[in-house]
Coordinates of C-alpha atoms and ligand atoms in Angstrom, one line a residue:
Chain A
M1191 CA 31.8 62.5 -226.8
K1192 CA 31.2 62.8 -230.5
I1193 CA 30.7 59.7 -232.6
L1194 CA 31.2 59.5 -236.3
V1195 CA 29.3 56.7 -238.1
A1196 CA 30.4 55.7 -241.6
I1197 CA 27.6 54.4 -243.8
K1198 CA 27.5 52.9 -247.2
R1199 CA 24.7 52.6 -249.7
V1200 CA 24.6 49.2 -251.2
I1201 CA 22.3 46.9 -253.2
D1202 CA 19.6 45.8 -250.7
A1203 CA 20.4 42.5 -248.9
N1204 CA 17.1 40.9 -250.2
V1205 CA 17.9 41.6 -253.9
K1206 CA 19.0 38.6 -256.0
V1207 CA 22.1 40.1 -257.6
R1208 CA 22.6 39.4 -261.3
V1209 CA 25.8 39.4 -263.2
K1210 CA 25.8 41.5 -266.4
P1211 CA 26.0 39.5 -269.6
D1212 CA 29.2 41.3 -270.6
S1213 CA 30.9 40.3 -267.3
S1214 CA 31.7 43.9 -266.5
G1215 CA 29.9 43.9 -263.1
V1216 CA 26.5 43.3 -261.6
E1217 CA 23.2 44.8 -262.7
T1218 CA 22.5 48.0 -260.7
A1219 CA 19.9 49.7 -262.9
N1220 CA 16.5 49.7 -261.2
V1221 CA 17.8 47.7 -258.3
K1222 CA 16.7 48.5 -254.7
M1223 CA 19.4 50.2 -252.7
S1224 CA 19.6 50.4 -248.9
M1225 CA 21.9 51.2 -246.1
N1226 CA 24.5 48.4 -245.6
P1227 CA 23.0 46.3 -242.8
F1228 CA 26.1 46.5 -240.7
C1229 CA 26.0 50.3 -241.0
E1230 CA 22.4 50.2 -239.7
I1231 CA 23.8 48.4 -236.7
A1232 CA 26.5 51.1 -236.3
V1233 CA 24.0 53.9 -236.5
E1234 CA 21.8 52.2 -233.9
E1235 CA 24.7 51.7 -231.5
A1236 CA 25.7 55.3 -231.8
V1237 CA 22.2 56.5 -231.2
R1238 CA 21.9 54.2 -228.1
L1239 CA 25.1 55.6 -226.8
K1240 CA 23.6 59.0 -227.2
E1241 CA 20.4 58.0 -225.5
K1242 CA 22.4 56.7 -222.6
G1243 CA 24.0 60.1 -222.3
I1244 CA 27.5 58.8 -223.3
A1245 CA 27.6 60.3 -226.7
S1246 CA 26.8 64.0 -227.2
E1247 CA 26.5 64.1 -230.9
V1248 CA 26.2 61.5 -233.7
V1249 CA 27.5 62.5 -237.1
A1250 CA 26.8 60.2 -240.1
V1251 CA 29.1 60.3 -243.1
S1252 CA 28.8 58.6 -246.5
I1253 CA 31.1 58.8 -249.5
G1254 CA 29.4 58.3 -252.7
N1255 CA 27.0 59.8 -255.3
Q1256 CA 24.1 62.2 -254.8
Q1257 CA 21.7 59.3 -254.0
C1258 CA 23.6 58.6 -250.8
Q1259 CA 21.7 61.6 -249.5
E1260 CA 18.8 59.3 -249.2
T1261 CA 20.8 56.9 -247.1
L1262 CA 22.0 59.7 -244.9
R1263 CA 18.5 60.9 -244.4
T1264 CA 17.6 57.5 -243.1
A1265 CA 20.5 57.7 -240.6
L1266 CA 19.1 61.1 -239.5
A1267 CA 15.7 59.6 -239.1
L1268 CA 17.2 56.9 -237.0
G1269 CA 18.7 59.5 -234.6
A1270 CA 21.9 60.9 -236.1
D1271 CA 22.2 64.7 -235.5
K1272 CA 24.0 65.7 -238.6
A1273 CA 25.1 64.1 -241.9
I1274 CA 28.0 64.7 -244.3
L1275 CA 28.0 63.5 -247.9
V1276 CA 31.4 63.4 -249.4
K1277 CA 30.4 63.5 -253.0
T1278 CA 31.9 61.5 -255.8
D1279 CA 30.6 59.5 -258.7
D1280 CA 33.5 57.1 -258.5
A1281 CA 33.2 53.8 -256.6
L1282 CA 36.1 54.1 -254.1
E1283 CA 38.1 51.1 -252.9
P1284 CA 38.4 50.6 -249.1
L1285 CA 41.8 52.2 -248.9
A1286 CA 40.5 55.4 -250.6
V1287 CA 37.4 55.4 -248.3
A1288 CA 39.6 55.0 -245.3
K1289 CA 41.8 57.9 -246.4
T1290 CA 38.8 60.1 -247.0
L1291 CA 37.2 59.2 -243.6
K1292 CA 40.5 60.1 -242.0
K1293 CA 40.1 63.7 -243.4
V1294 CA 36.6 63.8 -242.1
V1295 CA 37.8 62.6 -238.7
E1296 CA 40.4 65.4 -238.6
Q1297 CA 37.7 67.9 -239.4
E1298 CA 35.0 66.6 -237.0
G1299 CA 37.2 65.4 -234.1
P1300 CA 35.1 62.4 -232.9
E1301 CA 36.3 60.2 -230.1
M1302 CA 34.8 57.1 -231.7
V1303 CA 34.2 56.1 -235.3
L1304 CA 31.7 53.3 -235.8
L1305 CA 31.6 51.4 -239.0
G1306 CA 30.1 48.2 -240.3
K1307 CA 32.4 45.2 -240.2
Q1308 CA 31.8 44.5 -243.9
S1309 CA 29.9 46.0 -246.8
I1310 CA 27.7 43.3 -248.3
D1311 CA 28.5 44.2 -251.9
G1312 CA 32.3 44.1 -252.0
D1313 CA 32.6 41.8 -248.9
N1314 CA 35.9 43.5 -248.2
N1315 CA 35.9 43.8 -244.4
Q1316 CA 38.8 46.4 -244.5
T1317 CA 37.7 50.0 -244.1
G1318 CA 37.5 50.2 -240.3
Q1319 CA 40.9 48.5 -239.7
M1320 CA 42.5 50.7 -242.4
L1321 CA 41.1 53.8 -240.8
G1322 CA 42.4 52.7 -237.4
A1323 CA 45.9 52.2 -238.8
L1324 CA 45.9 55.5 -240.7
L1325 CA 44.9 57.4 -237.6
G1326 CA 47.1 55.4 -235.3
W1327 CA 44.1 54.4 -233.2
G1328 CA 43.1 51.2 -231.6
Q1329 CA 40.3 49.1 -233.0
G1330 CA 37.5 46.8 -231.8
T1331 CA 36.3 44.9 -234.8
F1332 CA 33.3 42.6 -235.1
A1333 CA 31.7 44.0 -232.0
S1334 CA 28.8 42.3 -230.2
E1335 CA 29.0 44.6 -227.1
V1336 CA 30.4 48.1 -226.6
E1337 CA 30.7 49.8 -223.2
V1338 CA 32.2 53.2 -222.7
E1339 CA 33.7 54.4 -219.4
D1340 CA 36.4 56.7 -218.2
G1341 CA 37.9 57.6 -221.6
K1342 CA 38.0 53.9 -222.6
T1343 CA 35.8 51.5 -224.4
K1344 CA 35.4 47.8 -223.7
V1345 CA 34.5 45.9 -226.8
T1346 CA 33.4 42.2 -227.0
R1347 CA 34.3 40.8 -230.4
E1348 CA 32.9 37.8 -232.3
I1349 CA 35.9 35.8 -233.2
D1350 CA 36.3 32.3 -234.8
G1351 CA 36.7 30.6 -231.5
G1352 CA 33.9 32.4 -229.6
L1353 CA 34.1 35.8 -228.0
Q1354 CA 37.0 38.1 -227.0
T1355 CA 36.9 41.2 -224.9
I1356 CA 39.4 44.0 -225.3
E1357 CA 39.8 47.4 -223.8
L1358 CA 40.6 50.4 -226.1
K1359 CA 41.9 53.8 -225.4
L1360 CA 39.7 56.5 -226.9
P1361 CA 39.7 57.7 -229.6
A1362 CA 39.1 54.4 -231.3
V1363 CA 37.5 52.7 -234.2
V1364 CA 34.7 50.1 -233.6
T1365 CA 33.2 47.9 -236.3
T1366 CA 29.9 46.2 -235.8
D1367 CA 28.8 42.5 -236.0
L1368 CA 25.3 41.2 -236.3
R1369 CA 24.6 40.6 -232.6
L1370 CA 25.5 44.1 -231.4
N1371 CA 21.9 45.3 -231.5
E1372 CA 18.7 45.1 -233.4
P1373 CA 18.3 48.3 -235.3
R1374 CA 15.0 50.2 -234.8
F1375 CA 12.7 51.3 -237.6
A1376 CA 12.4 55.0 -238.3
S1377 CA 9.1 56.4 -237.2
L1378 CA 7.2 58.7 -239.4
P1379 CA 7.6 61.8 -237.1
N1380 CA 11.4 61.1 -237.0
I1381 CA 11.5 60.8 -240.8
M1382 CA 9.8 64.2 -241.0
K1383 CA 12.2 65.7 -238.4
A1384 CA 15.2 64.3 -240.3
K1385 CA 14.3 66.5 -243.3
R1386 CA 15.2 69.5 -241.2
K1387 CA 18.5 68.1 -239.8
P1388 CA 21.7 69.4 -241.4
L1389 CA 23.1 67.5 -244.3
D1390 CA 26.4 69.0 -245.5
E1391 CA 28.0 68.2 -248.8
I1392 CA 31.7 68.2 -249.5
A1393 CA 33.2 67.5 -252.9
L1394 CA 35.6 64.6 -252.6
A1395 CA 38.1 66.6 -254.8
D1396 CA 38.2 69.3 -252.2
L1397 CA 39.6 67.0 -249.5
G1398 CA 42.8 66.5 -251.5
V1399 CA 43.0 62.8 -251.0
D1400 CA 44.6 60.4 -253.4
T1401 CA 41.6 58.1 -254.2
A1402 CA 42.8 56.6 -257.4
N1403 CA 41.9 52.9 -257.8
R1404 CA 44.7 50.5 -257.2
T1405 CA 43.0 47.4 -258.6
E1406 CA 41.3 46.6 -261.9
T1407 CA 38.3 44.4 -262.2
I1408 CA 39.0 42.2 -265.1
S1409 CA 35.7 40.4 -265.0
V1410 CA 32.7 39.5 -262.9
E1411 CA 31.2 36.2 -263.5
N1412 CA 28.5 33.8 -262.2
P1413 CA 29.8 31.3 -259.7
P1414 CA 29.9 27.7 -260.9
E1415 CA 26.5 26.2 -260.7
R1416 CA 25.8 23.1 -258.7
S1417 CA 24.2 20.3 -260.8
E1418 CA 20.6 19.7 -259.8
G1419 CA 20.1 17.2 -257.0
I1420 CA 17.3 14.8 -256.2
K1421 CA 14.6 14.4 -253.6
V1422 CA 14.7 11.3 -251.5
E1423 CA 11.5 9.8 -250.1
S1424 CA 12.8 8.6 -246.7
V1425 CA 15.7 8.6 -244.3
A1426 CA 16.4 5.0 -245.4
E1427 CA 16.8 6.1 -249.0
L1428 CA 19.0 9.1 -247.9
V1429 CA 21.3 6.8 -245.9
E1430 CA 21.5 4.4 -248.8
K1431 CA 22.4 7.2 -251.3
L1432 CA 25.0 8.7 -248.9
K1433 CA 26.6 5.3 -248.5
N1434 CA 26.5 3.8 -252.0
E1435 CA 26.2 6.7 -254.4
A1436 CA 27.9 9.7 -252.8
K1437 CA 30.1 7.4 -250.6
V1438 CA 30.5 10.1 -248.0
I1439 CA 29.4 8.0 -244.9
Chain B
M1241 CA 60.1 37.7 -255.3
T1242 CA 59.4 36.5 -251.8
T1243 CA 56.0 36.0 -250.1
L1244 CA 55.5 36.6 -246.4
V1245 CA 52.8 34.5 -244.7
I1246 CA 51.6 35.7 -241.4
A1247 CA 50.9 32.6 -239.3
E1248 CA 47.6 32.1 -237.4
H1249 CA 48.2 30.1 -234.2
D1250 CA 47.4 29.9 -230.6
N1251 CA 51.0 30.0 -229.3
S1252 CA 51.1 26.2 -229.3
E1253 CA 49.6 25.0 -232.6
L1254 CA 49.9 26.3 -236.1
Q1255 CA 46.3 26.5 -237.3
A1256 CA 45.0 24.6 -240.4
S1257 CA 44.3 28.0 -242.0
T1258 CA 48.0 28.8 -242.1
Y1259 CA 48.8 25.6 -244.0
S1260 CA 46.2 26.5 -246.6
T1261 CA 47.7 30.0 -246.8
I1262 CA 51.1 28.5 -247.3
A1263 CA 49.6 26.4 -250.1
A1264 CA 48.3 29.6 -251.7
A1265 CA 51.8 31.2 -251.4
K1266 CA 53.3 28.3 -253.2
E1267 CA 51.2 29.1 -256.3
L1268 CA 53.1 32.4 -256.5
N1269 CA 56.6 32.7 -257.8
G1270 CA 59.4 32.9 -255.4
D1271 CA 60.2 31.9 -251.8
T1272 CA 57.8 31.6 -248.9
V1273 CA 58.7 33.0 -245.5
V1274 CA 56.4 32.5 -242.6
L1275 CA 56.3 35.0 -239.7
V1276 CA 55.2 33.6 -236.4
A1277 CA 54.4 36.5 -234.1
G1278 CA 53.3 35.5 -230.6
H1279 CA 54.4 34.7 -227.0
N1280 CA 56.2 31.5 -225.9
C1281 CA 55.5 30.1 -229.4
Q1282 CA 58.8 28.5 -230.3
S1283 CA 56.9 25.2 -231.0
V1284 CA 54.7 27.0 -233.5
A1285 CA 57.8 28.2 -235.3
E1286 CA 59.1 24.6 -235.3
Q1287 CA 55.9 23.4 -236.8
A1288 CA 56.1 26.1 -239.5
A1289 CA 59.7 25.1 -240.3
K1290 CA 58.6 21.5 -240.9
A1291 CA 55.7 22.5 -243.2
E1292 CA 56.1 21.6 -246.8
G1293 CA 57.0 24.6 -249.0
V1294 CA 58.3 26.9 -246.3
D1295 CA 61.8 28.3 -247.0
K1296 CA 62.3 30.3 -243.8
V1297 CA 60.6 31.0 -240.6
L1298 CA 60.8 34.4 -238.7
L1299 CA 60.0 34.2 -235.0
A1300 CA 58.9 37.4 -233.3
Q1301 CA 58.2 36.9 -229.6
A1302 CA 57.0 39.3 -227.0
E1303 CA 54.7 39.0 -224.0
Y1304 CA 52.3 41.6 -225.4
L1305 CA 51.9 39.5 -228.6
E1306 CA 50.2 36.7 -226.6
H1307 CA 46.7 37.6 -227.8
L1308 CA 47.7 38.8 -231.2
L1309 CA 46.0 42.1 -230.9
A1310 CA 45.7 43.8 -234.2
E1311 CA 47.7 47.0 -233.3
D1312 CA 50.6 45.0 -231.9
V1313 CA 50.7 42.4 -234.7
E1314 CA 50.7 45.4 -237.1
K1315 CA 53.9 46.7 -235.4
A1316 CA 55.5 43.3 -235.5
V1317 CA 54.8 42.9 -239.2
M1318 CA 55.9 46.4 -240.0
A1319 CA 59.2 45.8 -238.1
Q1320 CA 60.2 43.2 -240.7
E1321 CA 62.9 44.4 -243.0
G1322 CA 62.7 41.9 -245.9
D1323 CA 61.4 43.1 -249.2
Y1324 CA 58.3 41.1 -249.7
S1325 CA 56.3 41.1 -253.0
H1326 CA 53.3 39.5 -251.4
I1327 CA 52.0 39.4 -247.8
L1328 CA 49.4 36.7 -247.1
A1329 CA 47.3 35.8 -244.1
P1330 CA 44.2 33.6 -243.7
A1331 CA 40.8 35.2 -244.2
S1332 CA 39.9 34.2 -240.6
T1333 CA 38.9 36.6 -237.9
F1334 CA 42.6 36.8 -237.1
G1335 CA 43.6 37.8 -240.7
K1336 CA 40.6 40.0 -241.3
N1337 CA 41.3 41.9 -238.1
M1338 CA 44.9 42.8 -238.5
M1339 CA 45.7 42.6 -242.2
P1340 CA 44.0 45.8 -243.5
R1341 CA 46.1 47.8 -241.0
I1342 CA 49.2 46.5 -242.6
S1343 CA 47.8 47.1 -246.0
A1344 CA 46.9 50.7 -245.2
L1345 CA 50.3 51.5 -243.7
L1346 CA 52.0 50.1 -246.9
D1347 CA 49.5 52.2 -248.9
V1348 CA 48.3 49.1 -250.7
Q1349 CA 44.7 48.1 -251.6
Q1350 CA 44.2 44.7 -250.0
I1351 CA 42.6 41.9 -251.9
S1352 CA 40.3 40.0 -249.4
D1353 CA 39.3 36.4 -249.3
I1354 CA 40.9 35.1 -252.5
I1355 CA 39.7 31.7 -253.9
A1356 CA 42.1 31.4 -256.8
I1357 CA 45.4 32.8 -258.1
E1358 CA 45.5 33.5 -261.8
S1359 CA 49.0 35.1 -261.8
D1360 CA 51.3 37.0 -259.4
D1361 CA 49.0 40.0 -259.6
T1362 CA 45.6 38.6 -260.5
F1363 CA 43.2 36.9 -258.2
K1364 CA 39.6 35.6 -258.0
R1365 CA 37.4 36.4 -255.1
P1366 CA 33.7 36.1 -254.4
V1367 CA 31.6 39.3 -254.0
Y1368 CA 27.9 39.9 -253.2
A1369 CA 27.7 36.9 -250.9
G1370 CA 29.2 34.6 -253.6
N1371 CA 26.6 35.6 -256.1
A1372 CA 29.4 36.7 -258.3
I1373 CA 33.1 35.9 -258.7
A1374 CA 35.4 38.8 -259.5
T1375 CA 38.7 38.5 -261.2
V1376 CA 40.8 41.4 -259.8
K1377 CA 44.2 42.6 -260.9
S1378 CA 46.3 44.5 -258.4
N1379 CA 48.4 47.4 -259.7
D1380 CA 50.1 48.0 -256.3
A1381 CA 53.8 47.3 -256.1
K1382 CA 53.2 44.9 -253.2
K1383 CA 50.2 42.7 -252.8
V1384 CA 48.4 42.3 -249.5
I1385 CA 46.0 39.4 -249.6
T1386 CA 43.8 37.3 -247.3
V1387 CA 43.2 33.7 -248.4
R1388 CA 40.0 31.7 -248.1
A1389 CA 41.4 28.5 -246.5
T1390 CA 38.8 26.2 -247.9
A1391 CA 39.8 27.1 -251.5
F1392 CA 43.4 25.9 -251.1
D1393 CA 44.4 22.4 -250.2
A1394 CA 46.8 22.4 -247.3
L1395 CA 50.3 21.0 -248.1
A1396 CA 52.0 18.4 -245.9
T1397 CA 52.7 19.4 -242.3
E1398 CA 55.9 17.4 -242.3
G1399 CA 58.9 17.1 -244.5
G1400 CA 60.2 20.6 -244.6
S1401 CA 63.4 21.8 -242.8
A1402 CA 63.4 25.6 -243.0
S1403 CA 65.6 27.7 -240.7
I1404 CA 64.2 29.7 -237.8
E1405 CA 65.4 33.2 -237.3
N1406 CA 64.5 35.3 -234.3
V1407 CA 63.4 38.8 -235.4
D1408 CA 62.2 42.1 -234.0
A1409 CA 58.8 41.9 -232.4
G1410 CA 57.9 45.6 -232.8
T1411 CA 56.5 47.5 -229.9
H1412 CA 53.5 47.3 -227.6
T1413 CA 51.2 50.1 -228.7
E1414 CA 48.9 49.9 -225.6
L1415 CA 46.1 51.2 -227.9
S1416 CA 44.2 48.0 -227.0
N1417 CA 44.5 45.6 -224.1
Y1418 CA 43.3 42.1 -223.7
V1419 CA 40.6 41.6 -221.1
G1420 CA 39.3 38.0 -221.6
E1421 CA 37.9 35.3 -223.8
E1422 CA 35.0 33.1 -223.8
L1423 CA 35.9 30.3 -226.2
T1424 CA 33.5 27.5 -227.2
E1425 CA 35.0 24.3 -225.9
S1426 CA 34.3 21.3 -228.1
E1427 CA 35.6 17.8 -228.6
R1428 CA 34.3 17.8 -232.1
P1429 CA 36.4 18.7 -235.1
D1430 CA 36.8 22.3 -236.1
L1431 CA 34.0 23.7 -238.2
G1432 CA 36.4 25.1 -240.8
T1433 CA 38.2 21.9 -241.5
A1434 CA 35.7 19.1 -240.5
R1435 CA 35.0 16.4 -243.1
V1436 CA 31.3 16.5 -242.2
V1437 CA 29.3 19.4 -241.0
V1438 CA 25.8 19.2 -239.5
S1439 CA 24.0 22.6 -239.3
G1440 CA 20.8 23.7 -237.7
G1441 CA 18.6 26.7 -238.4
R1442 CA 15.6 28.4 -236.9
G1443 CA 13.6 25.2 -237.6
M1444 CA 15.4 23.7 -234.6
G1445 CA 13.1 25.7 -232.4
N1446 CA 15.5 26.1 -229.4
G1447 CA 18.9 25.4 -228.1
E1448 CA 18.0 22.1 -226.4
N1449 CA 17.0 20.6 -229.7
F1450 CA 20.5 21.2 -230.9
E1451 CA 21.5 18.3 -228.7
M1452 CA 19.9 16.1 -231.4
L1453 CA 22.2 17.5 -234.0
E1454 CA 25.2 17.0 -231.7
T1455 CA 24.3 13.3 -231.3
L1456 CA 24.1 13.1 -235.1
A1457 CA 27.4 14.9 -235.4
D1458 CA 29.1 12.5 -233.0
K1459 CA 27.9 9.6 -235.1
L1460 CA 29.4 11.1 -238.2
G1461 CA 32.5 12.6 -236.6
A1462 CA 31.1 16.0 -237.7
A1463 CA 31.3 19.6 -236.6
V1464 CA 28.1 21.5 -235.7
G1465 CA 27.2 24.7 -237.5
A1466 CA 24.2 27.0 -237.6
S1467 CA 22.4 29.7 -239.6
R1468 CA 22.4 33.3 -238.5
A1469 CA 18.8 32.9 -237.3
A1470 CA 19.8 30.1 -234.9
V1471 CA 22.6 32.2 -233.5
D1472 CA 20.6 35.4 -233.2
A1473 CA 17.9 33.4 -231.4
G1474 CA 20.6 32.3 -228.9
F1475 CA 20.3 28.5 -229.7
V1476 CA 24.1 28.3 -230.2
P1477 CA 27.1 30.6 -229.8
N1478 CA 28.2 33.1 -232.5
D1479 CA 31.1 30.9 -233.7
Y1480 CA 28.7 28.3 -235.1
Q1481 CA 27.5 30.7 -237.8
V1482 CA 28.1 29.6 -241.3
G1483 CA 27.7 32.1 -244.1
Q1484 CA 28.6 35.3 -245.9
T1485 CA 29.4 37.0 -242.7
G1486 CA 30.2 34.0 -240.6
K1487 CA 32.4 31.0 -241.3
I1488 CA 33.1 29.5 -244.7
V1489 CA 33.0 25.7 -244.8
A1490 CA 33.5 23.2 -247.7
P1491 CA 33.3 19.7 -246.2
E1492 CA 32.8 16.4 -248.0
L1493 CA 29.3 16.3 -246.5
Y1494 CA 27.1 19.2 -245.3
I1495 CA 23.7 18.4 -243.7
A1496 CA 21.4 21.5 -243.4
V1497 CA 18.6 20.9 -240.9
G1498 CA 15.7 23.3 -240.6
I1499 CA 17.6 25.9 -242.7
S1500 CA 15.7 27.8 -245.5
G1501 CA 18.8 28.5 -247.6
A1502 CA 19.1 32.3 -247.7
I1503 CA 21.8 33.5 -250.1
Q1504 CA 23.9 34.6 -247.1
H1505 CA 23.8 31.1 -245.7
L1506 CA 24.6 29.5 -249.1
A1507 CA 27.6 31.8 -249.4
G1508 CA 29.2 29.9 -246.5
M1509 CA 28.5 26.3 -247.6
K1510 CA 27.7 25.9 -251.2
D1511 CA 31.2 24.7 -252.1
S1512 CA 30.6 21.6 -250.0
K1513 CA 31.1 18.4 -252.0
V1514 CA 27.7 16.8 -251.1
I1515 CA 24.8 18.8 -249.6
V1516 CA 21.9 17.2 -247.8
A1517 CA 18.9 19.3 -246.8
I1518 CA 16.2 18.3 -244.4
N1519 CA 13.3 20.8 -244.4
K1520 CA 9.5 20.4 -244.1
D1521 CA 8.9 23.1 -246.8
E1522 CA 9.5 21.6 -250.2
E1523 CA 9.8 25.2 -251.6
A1524 CA 12.7 26.0 -249.4
P1525 CA 15.6 27.4 -251.5
I1526 CA 18.1 25.1 -249.8
F1527 CA 16.7 22.4 -252.0
Q1528 CA 18.1 24.2 -255.1
V1529 CA 21.7 23.5 -253.9
A1530 CA 21.1 20.2 -252.2
D1531 CA 22.3 17.0 -253.8
Y1532 CA 19.8 15.0 -251.6
G1533 CA 16.7 16.7 -250.3
L1534 CA 14.4 15.2 -247.8
V1535 CA 11.1 17.0 -247.3
E1536 CA 10.1 16.0 -243.8
D1537 CA 9.7 17.3 -240.3
L1538 CA 13.2 17.4 -238.8
F1539 CA 11.9 16.1 -235.4
K1540 CA 10.9 12.9 -237.2
A1541 CA 13.8 12.7 -239.7
V1542 CA 16.8 13.4 -237.4
P1543 CA 16.1 10.8 -234.8
E1544 CA 15.5 8.3 -237.6
L1545 CA 18.8 9.3 -239.2
I1546 CA 20.6 8.9 -235.8
E1547 CA 19.0 5.5 -235.4
S1548 CA 20.1 4.2 -238.8
L1549 CA 23.7 5.2 -238.6
Ligands
LIG1889 C1 23.9 41.5 -243.5 C2 23.4 40.1 -243.4 C3 24.3 39.1 -243.1 C4 23.9 37.7 -243.0 N1 24.8 36.8 -242.7 C5 24.4 35.5 -242.6 C6 25.3 34.4 -242.4 O1 26.5 34.6 -242.4 N2 24.8 33.2 -242.3 C7 23.4 32.9 -242.3 O2 23.0 31.7 -242.1 N3 22.5 33.9 -242.5 C8 23.0 35.2 -242.6 N4 22.0 36.2 -242.8 C9 20.6 35.9 -242.6 C10 19.9 35.2 -243.8 O3 19.5 36.2 -244.6 C11 18.7 34.4 -243.2 O4 17.8 35.3 -242.5 C12 19.1 33.2 -242.3 O5 20.1 32.4 -243.0 C13 17.8 32.4 -242.1 O6 18.1 31.4 -241.2 P1 17.3 30.0 -241.2 O7 17.3 29.4 -242.5 O8 17.7 29.2 -240.0 O9 15.8 30.6 -240.8 P2 14.5 30.6 -241.7 O10 14.7 31.3 -243.0 O11 13.4 31.1 -240.8 O12 14.2 29.1 -242.1 C14 13.8 28.1 -241.2 C15 13.5 26.9 -242.0 O13 13.3 25.8 -241.2 C16 12.2 25.1 -241.7 N5 11.5 24.3 -240.6 C17 10.9 24.9 -239.6 N6 10.4 23.9 -238.8 C18 10.8 22.8 -239.3 C19 10.7 21.4 -238.9 N7 10.0 21.1 -237.8 N8 11.2 20.4 -239.7 C20 11.8 20.8 -240.8 N9 12.0 22.0 -241.2 C21 11.5 23.0 -240.5 C22 11.3 26.0 -242.4 O14 10.6 25.4 -243.4 C23 12.4 27.1 -243.0 O15 12.7 26.8 -244.3 C24 22.5 37.5 -243.0 C25 21.6 38.5 -243.3 C26 22.0 39.8 -243.5 C27 21.0 40.8 -243.8
LIG1890 N1 31.6 54.7 -249.4 C1 31.6 54.6 -248.1 N2 31.1 55.6 -247.4 C2 31.0 55.5 -246.0 N3 31.4 54.4 -245.3 C3 31.9 53.4 -246.0 C4 32.0 53.4 -247.4 N4 32.5 52.2 -247.8 C5 32.7 51.5 -246.7 N5 32.3 52.2 -245.6 C6 32.3 51.8 -244.2 O1 33.2 50.7 -244.0 C7 32.5 49.5 -243.6 C8 33.2 48.3 -244.1 O2 33.2 48.3 -245.5 P1 34.2 47.3 -246.3 O3 35.6 47.5 -245.8 O4 34.0 47.8 -247.8 O5 33.7 45.9 -246.2 C9 31.1 49.8 -244.0 O6 30.2 49.0 -243.3 C10 31.0 51.3 -243.8 O7 30.8 51.5 -242.4

């Protein structure tokens, strides 16, 4: 079976994000960008399914600007067979991303689409579920284990109370959680090999999807700051403060 | 204008997150209708009808709704005929799982995890792990929203007397089927609503050492949480994780033990009223948000703390 993996290029998880002084957004100039960590987990899972002989082909897709090529090359170096860049300079909202991915699914015909559960910039946690609904497919979100057998997939999901296991008919959408796997690092030979793997480009406009934004960002501001606390010297002092000053115990 | 709240429940109890979502709905203009979709969940509908601020309860029951699978909840919600200006659900794994499906089918861009309501179309939400707060205006005709429960104080659970109406439960899609669940059993309060939370990180060293935190938690009537590193290492189950991509907590008192204070962890707990950090590294970033910081080995400090309570 063919697997499509959707990957997003985001500000690296280790960067301390700064709000712009004019409150229009966050600073992105000269900031390190990387593959969204949940998408790395998605690529890893797809590649493992291929290594197990379950997947026949892994196609990585990203919707974004020219720089997303770099992120797609990383996916190729990690083991994806082919990459597709749907090119646009606009930052799309999850609904628009889902509609665009639906078009790509119709062209590529995968039996499974793997996505991250959440992009760490917008923290939306929407795209996979939206894609599932638009395609009329089942979904296994927040996956910590994925098994594929007899045209079905069994997905263990991280939920608020613990773990839930469901069985999905294929084709299906699966979104990854942190415990699904530990992504490998790309080896130098694989990085070299990735340069020769196919990376197709499609202009977003050519897909004929309505990707107009539905929301406006009025402002982006710093969160309220916590006033500075104190260091206590001992457990006894801590207990005294919690009792008499903070009055929480 | 009418707001539809999709109830989170376990077929016997209406979850605290639902009461917070109802509180958010009351900040919008118009009536509040609660949809209880499930199986054998009449009692949940009765609880919803008694909740303060609820004008009407819709009860959609079917066997296949027992486990509230996203595809089937989607069908049950889409089967409702009312004209709702806003559809709200808690930003729990229940709401995060099913709500975007409804949003997509209504051709609406969902607003996730709101922490404040500015007006009927403008909302505040954290982005970049809470490093920034965005104010977002929705231009869609309908608004589909998930609500961060800790940001809205639940209204009274008693006092209301809404009517309960049985409604269409949609269809069973059979796209997904329930296999099983492994839920964490605990006598302690729920992490999301506990008044006190005691969390452990990689510094705990192993799972057995968490028993120490459990003893501390029992003394304080607290819930136990953890950092991602502690969950990844297998010290505790996944549902203990507090943070950007785990649970959001805002207790009266949060005690972080052996946790460095990575931004992804802070995202889940920095709205706590009082924060205590116990860490042997005085440079640990957790001390930047802690009201009371104790630089000490946790294996010395925690037993002492248990002793003195
Ligand atoms: C996509 C993504 C999502 C993430 N989501 C989350 C999330 O939701 N929640 C989350 O928590 N993290 C999350 N993280 C991980 C986060 O970045 C940190 O790696 C994690 O929080 C670190 O956990 P820790 O503080 O327990 O471990 P460490 O950073 O290793 O810190 C351990 C601390 O324990 C102290 N210590 C050690 N021994 C002792 C002792 N004997 N006595 C006292 N102190 C001691 C050390 O000084 C140190 O400060 C996420 C990361 C990514 C990339
Ligand atoms: N621009 C994009 N291109 C490709 N995949 C995306 C894009 N945006 C989001 N996704 C996918 O959707 C997941 C969830 O994103 P979100 O709904 O924004 O939190 C990500 O982890 C990706 O797998």
